[in-house]
PDB file of C-alpha atoms in Angstrom:
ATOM      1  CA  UNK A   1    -114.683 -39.890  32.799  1.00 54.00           C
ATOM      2  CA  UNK A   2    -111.721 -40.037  35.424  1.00 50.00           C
ATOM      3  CA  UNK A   3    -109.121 -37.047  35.093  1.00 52.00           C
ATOM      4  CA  UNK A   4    -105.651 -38.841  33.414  1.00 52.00           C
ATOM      5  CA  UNK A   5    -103.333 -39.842  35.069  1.00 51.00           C
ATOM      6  CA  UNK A   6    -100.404 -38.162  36.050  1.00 56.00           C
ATOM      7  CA  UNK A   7     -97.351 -37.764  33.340  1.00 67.00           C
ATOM      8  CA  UNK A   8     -93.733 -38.760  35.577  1.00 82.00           C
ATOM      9  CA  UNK A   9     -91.279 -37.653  34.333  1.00 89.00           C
ATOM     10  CA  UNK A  10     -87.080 -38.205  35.592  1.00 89.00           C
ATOM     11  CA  UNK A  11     -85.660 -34.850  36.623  1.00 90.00           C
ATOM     12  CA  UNK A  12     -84.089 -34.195  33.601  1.00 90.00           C
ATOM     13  CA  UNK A  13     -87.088 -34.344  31.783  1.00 91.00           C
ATOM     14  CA  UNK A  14     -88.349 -32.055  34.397  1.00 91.00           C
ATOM     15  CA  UNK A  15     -86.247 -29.598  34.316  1.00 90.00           C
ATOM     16  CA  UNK A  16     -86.278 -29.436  30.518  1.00 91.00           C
ATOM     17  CA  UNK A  17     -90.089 -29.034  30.886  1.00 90.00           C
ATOM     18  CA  UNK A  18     -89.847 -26.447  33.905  1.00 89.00           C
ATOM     19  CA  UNK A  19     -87.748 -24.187  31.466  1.00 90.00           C
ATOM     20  CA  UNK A  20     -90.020 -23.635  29.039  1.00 88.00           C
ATOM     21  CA  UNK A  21     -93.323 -23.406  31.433  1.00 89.00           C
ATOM     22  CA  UNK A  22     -94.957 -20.262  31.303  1.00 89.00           C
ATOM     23  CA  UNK A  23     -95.545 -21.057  35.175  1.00 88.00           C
ATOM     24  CA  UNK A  24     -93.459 -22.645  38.074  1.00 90.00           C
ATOM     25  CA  UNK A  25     -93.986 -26.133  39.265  1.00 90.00           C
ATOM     26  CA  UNK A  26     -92.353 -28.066  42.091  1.00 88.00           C
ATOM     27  CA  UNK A  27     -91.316 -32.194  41.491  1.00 92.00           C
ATOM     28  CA  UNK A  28     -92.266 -34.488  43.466  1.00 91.00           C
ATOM     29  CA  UNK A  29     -92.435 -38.291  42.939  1.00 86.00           C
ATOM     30  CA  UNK A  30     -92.059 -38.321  39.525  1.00 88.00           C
ATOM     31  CA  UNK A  31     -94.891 -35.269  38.632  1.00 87.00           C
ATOM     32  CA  UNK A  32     -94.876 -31.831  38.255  1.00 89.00           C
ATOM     33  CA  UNK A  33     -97.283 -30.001  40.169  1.00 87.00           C
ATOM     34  CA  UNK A  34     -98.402 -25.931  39.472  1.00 86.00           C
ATOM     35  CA  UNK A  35     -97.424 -23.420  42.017  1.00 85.00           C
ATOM     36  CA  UNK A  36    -100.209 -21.091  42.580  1.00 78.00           C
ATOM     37  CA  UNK A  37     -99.319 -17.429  41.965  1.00 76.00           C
ATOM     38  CA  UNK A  38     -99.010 -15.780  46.092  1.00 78.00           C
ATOM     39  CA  UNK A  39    -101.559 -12.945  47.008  1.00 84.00           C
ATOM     40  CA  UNK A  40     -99.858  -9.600  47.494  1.00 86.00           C
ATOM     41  CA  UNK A  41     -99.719  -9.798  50.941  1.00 88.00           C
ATOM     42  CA  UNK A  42     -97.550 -13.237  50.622  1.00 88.00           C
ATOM     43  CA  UNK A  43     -95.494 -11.152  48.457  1.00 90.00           C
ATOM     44  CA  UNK A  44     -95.234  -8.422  50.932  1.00 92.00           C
ATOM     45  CA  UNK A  45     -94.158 -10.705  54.247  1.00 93.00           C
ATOM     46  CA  UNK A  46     -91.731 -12.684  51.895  1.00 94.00           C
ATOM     47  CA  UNK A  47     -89.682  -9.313  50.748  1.00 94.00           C
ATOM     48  CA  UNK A  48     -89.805  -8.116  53.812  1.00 95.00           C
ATOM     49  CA  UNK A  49     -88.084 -11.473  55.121  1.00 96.00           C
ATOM     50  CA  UNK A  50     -86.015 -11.180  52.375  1.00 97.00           C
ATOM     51  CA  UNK A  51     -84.677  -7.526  53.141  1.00 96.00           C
ATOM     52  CA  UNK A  52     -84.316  -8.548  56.335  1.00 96.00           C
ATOM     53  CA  UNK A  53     -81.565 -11.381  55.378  1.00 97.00           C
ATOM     54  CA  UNK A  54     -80.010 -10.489  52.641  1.00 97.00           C
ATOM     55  CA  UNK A  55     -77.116  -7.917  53.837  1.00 97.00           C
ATOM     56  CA  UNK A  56     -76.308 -10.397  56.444  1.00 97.00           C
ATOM     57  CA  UNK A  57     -76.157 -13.408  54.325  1.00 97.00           C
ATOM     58  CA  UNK A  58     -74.162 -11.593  52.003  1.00 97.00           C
ATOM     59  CA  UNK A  59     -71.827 -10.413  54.518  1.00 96.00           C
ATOM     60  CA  UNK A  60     -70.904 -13.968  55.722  1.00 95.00           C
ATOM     61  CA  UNK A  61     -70.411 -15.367  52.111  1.00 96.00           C
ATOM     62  CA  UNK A  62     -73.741 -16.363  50.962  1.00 97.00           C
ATOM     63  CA  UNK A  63     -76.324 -16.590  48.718  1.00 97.00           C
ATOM     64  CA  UNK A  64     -79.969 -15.439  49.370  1.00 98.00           C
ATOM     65  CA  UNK A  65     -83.019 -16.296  47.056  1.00 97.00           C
ATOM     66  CA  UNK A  66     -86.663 -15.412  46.875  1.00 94.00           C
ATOM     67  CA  UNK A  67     -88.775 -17.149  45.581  1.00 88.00           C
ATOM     68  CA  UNK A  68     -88.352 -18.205  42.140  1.00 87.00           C
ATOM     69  CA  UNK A  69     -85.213 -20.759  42.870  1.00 94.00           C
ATOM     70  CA  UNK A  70     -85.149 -24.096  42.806  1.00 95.00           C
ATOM     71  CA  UNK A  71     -84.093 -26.348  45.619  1.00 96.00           C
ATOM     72  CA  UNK A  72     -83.750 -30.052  45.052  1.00 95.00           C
ATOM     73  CA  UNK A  73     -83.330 -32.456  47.375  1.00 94.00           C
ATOM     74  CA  UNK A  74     -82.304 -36.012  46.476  1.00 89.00           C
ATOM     75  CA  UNK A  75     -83.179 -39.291  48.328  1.00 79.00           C
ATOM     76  CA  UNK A  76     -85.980 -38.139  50.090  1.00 58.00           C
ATOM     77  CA  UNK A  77     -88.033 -40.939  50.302  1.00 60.00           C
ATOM     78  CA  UNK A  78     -85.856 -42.686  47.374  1.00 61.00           C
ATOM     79  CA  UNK A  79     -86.959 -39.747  45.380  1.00 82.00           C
ATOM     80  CA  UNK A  80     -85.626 -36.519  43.919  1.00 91.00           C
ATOM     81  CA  UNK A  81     -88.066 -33.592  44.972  1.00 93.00           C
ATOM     82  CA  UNK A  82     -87.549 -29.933  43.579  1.00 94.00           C
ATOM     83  CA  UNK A  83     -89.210 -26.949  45.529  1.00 95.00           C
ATOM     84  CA  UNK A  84     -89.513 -22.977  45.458  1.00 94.00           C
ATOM     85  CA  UNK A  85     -89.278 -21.588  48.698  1.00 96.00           C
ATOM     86  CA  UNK A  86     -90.411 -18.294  49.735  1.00 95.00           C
ATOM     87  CA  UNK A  87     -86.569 -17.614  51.102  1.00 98.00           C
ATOM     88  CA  UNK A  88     -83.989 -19.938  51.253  1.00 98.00           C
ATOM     89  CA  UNK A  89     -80.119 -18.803  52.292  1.00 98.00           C
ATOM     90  CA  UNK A  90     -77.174 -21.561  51.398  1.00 98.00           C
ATOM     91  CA  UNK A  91     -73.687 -20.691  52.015  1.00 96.00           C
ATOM     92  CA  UNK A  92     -72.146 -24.170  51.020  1.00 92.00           C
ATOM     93  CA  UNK A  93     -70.162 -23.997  47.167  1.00 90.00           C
ATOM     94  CA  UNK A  94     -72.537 -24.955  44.849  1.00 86.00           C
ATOM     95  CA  UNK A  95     -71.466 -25.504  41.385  1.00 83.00           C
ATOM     96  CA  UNK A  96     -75.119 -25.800  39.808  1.00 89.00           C
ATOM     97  CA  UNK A  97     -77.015 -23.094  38.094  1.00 90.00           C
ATOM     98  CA  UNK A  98     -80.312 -24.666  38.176  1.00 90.00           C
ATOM     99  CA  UNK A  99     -81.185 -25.012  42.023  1.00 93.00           C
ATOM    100  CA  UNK A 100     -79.345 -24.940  45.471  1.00 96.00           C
ATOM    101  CA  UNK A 101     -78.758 -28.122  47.238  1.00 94.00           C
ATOM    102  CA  UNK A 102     -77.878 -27.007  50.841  1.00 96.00           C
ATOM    103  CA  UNK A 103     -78.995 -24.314  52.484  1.00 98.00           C
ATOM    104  CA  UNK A 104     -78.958 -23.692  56.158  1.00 98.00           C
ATOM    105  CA  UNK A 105     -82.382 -21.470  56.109  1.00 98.00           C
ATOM    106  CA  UNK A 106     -86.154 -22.070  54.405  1.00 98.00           C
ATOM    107  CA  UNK A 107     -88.733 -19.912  54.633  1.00 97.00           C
ATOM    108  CA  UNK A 108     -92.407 -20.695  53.363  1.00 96.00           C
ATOM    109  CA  UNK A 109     -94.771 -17.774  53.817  1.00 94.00           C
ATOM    110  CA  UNK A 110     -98.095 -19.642  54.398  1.00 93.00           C
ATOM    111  CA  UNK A 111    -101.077 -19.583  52.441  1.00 89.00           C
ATOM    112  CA  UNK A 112    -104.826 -21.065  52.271  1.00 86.00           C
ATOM    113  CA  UNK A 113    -103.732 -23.152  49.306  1.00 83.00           C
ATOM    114  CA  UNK A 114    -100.382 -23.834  50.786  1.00 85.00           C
ATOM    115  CA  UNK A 115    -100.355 -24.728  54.943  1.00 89.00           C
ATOM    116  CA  UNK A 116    -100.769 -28.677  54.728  1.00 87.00           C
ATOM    117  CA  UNK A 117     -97.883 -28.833  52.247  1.00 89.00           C
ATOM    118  CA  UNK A 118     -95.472 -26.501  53.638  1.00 91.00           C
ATOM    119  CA  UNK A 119     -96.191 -27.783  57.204  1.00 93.00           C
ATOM    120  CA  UNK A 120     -96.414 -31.674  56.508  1.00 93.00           C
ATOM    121  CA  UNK A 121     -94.537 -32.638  53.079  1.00 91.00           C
ATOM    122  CA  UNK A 122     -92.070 -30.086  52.967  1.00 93.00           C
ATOM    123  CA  UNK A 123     -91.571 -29.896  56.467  1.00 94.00           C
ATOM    124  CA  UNK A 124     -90.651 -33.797  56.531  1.00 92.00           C
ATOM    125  CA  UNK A 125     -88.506 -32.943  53.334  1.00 93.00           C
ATOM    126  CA  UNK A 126     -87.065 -30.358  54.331  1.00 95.00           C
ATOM    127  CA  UNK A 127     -85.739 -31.263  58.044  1.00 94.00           C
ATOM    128  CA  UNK A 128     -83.740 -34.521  56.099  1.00 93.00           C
ATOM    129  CA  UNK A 129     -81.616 -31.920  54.606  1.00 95.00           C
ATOM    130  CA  UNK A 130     -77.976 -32.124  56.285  1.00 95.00           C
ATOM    131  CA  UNK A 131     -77.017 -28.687  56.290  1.00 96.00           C
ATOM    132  CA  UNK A 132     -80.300 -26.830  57.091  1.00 97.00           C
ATOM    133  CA  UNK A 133     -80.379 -25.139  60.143  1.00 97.00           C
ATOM    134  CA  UNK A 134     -83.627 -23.077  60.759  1.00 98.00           C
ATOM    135  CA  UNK A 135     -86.875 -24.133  58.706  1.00 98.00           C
ATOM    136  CA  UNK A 136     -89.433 -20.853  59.467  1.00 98.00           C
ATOM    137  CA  UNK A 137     -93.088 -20.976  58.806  1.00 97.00           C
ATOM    138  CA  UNK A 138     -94.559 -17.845  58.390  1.00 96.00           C
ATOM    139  CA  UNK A 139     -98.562 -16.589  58.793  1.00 93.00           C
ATOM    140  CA  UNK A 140     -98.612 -13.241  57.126  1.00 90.00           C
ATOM    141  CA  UNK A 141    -102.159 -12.035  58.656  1.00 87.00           C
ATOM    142  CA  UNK A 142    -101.357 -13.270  62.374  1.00 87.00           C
ATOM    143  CA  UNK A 143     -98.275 -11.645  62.522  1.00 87.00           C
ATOM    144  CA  UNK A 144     -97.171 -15.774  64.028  1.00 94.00           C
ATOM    145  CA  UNK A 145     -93.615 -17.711  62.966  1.00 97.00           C
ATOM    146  CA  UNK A 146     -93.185 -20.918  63.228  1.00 97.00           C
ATOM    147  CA  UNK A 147     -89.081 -21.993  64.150  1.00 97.00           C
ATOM    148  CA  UNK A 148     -88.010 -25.502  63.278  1.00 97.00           C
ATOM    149  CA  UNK A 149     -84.375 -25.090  64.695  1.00 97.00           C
ATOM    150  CA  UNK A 150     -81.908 -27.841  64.373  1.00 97.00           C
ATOM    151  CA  UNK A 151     -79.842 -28.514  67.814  1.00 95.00           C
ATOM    152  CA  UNK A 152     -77.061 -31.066  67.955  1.00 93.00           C
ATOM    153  CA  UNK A 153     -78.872 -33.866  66.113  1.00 91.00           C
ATOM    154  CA  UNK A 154     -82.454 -32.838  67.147  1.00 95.00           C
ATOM    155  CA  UNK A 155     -85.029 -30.439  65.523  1.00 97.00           C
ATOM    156  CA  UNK A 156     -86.927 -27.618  68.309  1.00 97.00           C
ATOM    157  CA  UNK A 157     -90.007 -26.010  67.567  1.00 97.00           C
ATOM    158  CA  UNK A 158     -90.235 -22.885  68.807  1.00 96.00           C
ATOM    159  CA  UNK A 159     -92.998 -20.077  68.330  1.00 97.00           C
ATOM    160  CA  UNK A 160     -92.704 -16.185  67.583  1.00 97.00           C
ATOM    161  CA  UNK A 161     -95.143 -13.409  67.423  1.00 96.00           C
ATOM    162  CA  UNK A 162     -95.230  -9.673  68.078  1.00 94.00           C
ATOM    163  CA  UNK A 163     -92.444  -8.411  70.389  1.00 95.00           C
ATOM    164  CA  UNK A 164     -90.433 -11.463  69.801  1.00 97.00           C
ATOM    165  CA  UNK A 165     -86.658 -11.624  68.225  1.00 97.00           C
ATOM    166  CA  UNK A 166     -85.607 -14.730  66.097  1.00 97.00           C
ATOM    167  CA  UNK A 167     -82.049 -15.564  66.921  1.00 96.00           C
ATOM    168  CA  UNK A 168     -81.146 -17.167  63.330  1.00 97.00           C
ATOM    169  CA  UNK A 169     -77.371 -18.863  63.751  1.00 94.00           C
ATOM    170  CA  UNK A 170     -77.507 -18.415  59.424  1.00 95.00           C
ATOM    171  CA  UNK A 171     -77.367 -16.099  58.709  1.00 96.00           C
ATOM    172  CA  UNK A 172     -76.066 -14.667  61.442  1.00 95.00           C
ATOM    173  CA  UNK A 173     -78.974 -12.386  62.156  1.00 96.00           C
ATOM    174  CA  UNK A 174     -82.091 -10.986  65.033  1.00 96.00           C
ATOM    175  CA  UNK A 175     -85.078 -11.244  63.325  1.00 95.00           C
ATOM    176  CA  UNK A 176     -87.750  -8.605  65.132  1.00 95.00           C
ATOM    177  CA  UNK A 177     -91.198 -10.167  64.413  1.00 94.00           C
ATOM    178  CA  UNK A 178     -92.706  -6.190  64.069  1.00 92.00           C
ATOM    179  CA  UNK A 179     -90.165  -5.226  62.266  1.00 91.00           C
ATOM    180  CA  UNK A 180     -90.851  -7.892  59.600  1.00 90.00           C
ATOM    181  CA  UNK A 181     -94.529  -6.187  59.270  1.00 87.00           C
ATOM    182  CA  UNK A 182     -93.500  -2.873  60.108  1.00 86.00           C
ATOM    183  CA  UNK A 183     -94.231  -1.572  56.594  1.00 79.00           C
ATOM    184  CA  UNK A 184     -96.760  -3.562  55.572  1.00 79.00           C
ATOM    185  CA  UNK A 185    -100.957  -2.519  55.120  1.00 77.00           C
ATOM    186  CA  UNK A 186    -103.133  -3.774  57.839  1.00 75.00           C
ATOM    187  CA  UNK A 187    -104.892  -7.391  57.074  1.00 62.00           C
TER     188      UNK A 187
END
């Protein structure tokens, strides 16, 4: 017997179903797919990123998340998608409770169960989105980052391990890559 087939639903629908779900699940083409709880150490690296931005995206007027809002983006692909990344920063007026719309930074803290989507799907997603400015990848046991940096009308990719510093133009902020694992347990 095949497994059935997947349920779409419009975003609406989605959202009405996301509300009540006892876990998270991003949207994309029409179905709902489960978001795998992170292991501690994701946890870890993602706070720590989050520390890390917060004051200074407060400072210059906006809003940082971790992990538990929603981002939507529309017309990818024809399609609305809806994500939860790691970190996201948007400083543009949003008048929408649900999820942000534009942000200028994305974080995704990678995992086993996580690398092909964050660096293919999302990463194609995520680079259509007018006002993002820095897309990071992050490996939290190789102490790596991954920069997808937006110049002019062209995306960089840059790389970042220990002894580096991540310029990021939003927030306005010097990321130290030993800083970010400073505090953290050994791997």
């Amino acid at each position: 017997m095949s497994p059935p087939a997947p349920l779409h639903l419009s975003v609406e629908e989605y959202l009405t179903f996301e509300s009540g779900a006892p876990i998270r699940h991003e949207f994309v083409g029409g179905v709902a797919h489960a978001v795998s709880g992170a292991t501690l150490r994701h946890n870890l690296v993602a706070g720590a990123l989050f520390s890390a931005l917060r004051s200074p995206a407060l400072r210059s007027g906006c809003r940082p998340y971790l992990e538990g809002a929603k981002l939507r983006i529309d017309g990818v692909e024809g399609s609305t998608r809806v994500y939860y990344p790691d970190v996201m920063v948007a400083c543009e007026p949003s008048s929408e409770e649900r999820w942000e719309n534009a942000p200028c930074l994305l974080v995704e803290v990678l995992s086993p169960s996580t690398t092909v989507v964050d660096r293919r799907e999302k990463l194609g997603a995520y680079l259509q989105i007018g006002s993002l400015e820095t897309y990071l990848l992050v490996d939290p046991h190789s102490y790596f980052i991954e920069a997808h940096e937006r110049v002019g009308r062209s995306w960089v990719s840059c790389s970042y391990g220990p002894g580096d510093v991540i310029a990021l133009a939003c927030p306005d902020v010097a990321l130290a890559v030993d800083e970010l694992w400073a505090d953290l347990p050994e791997t």
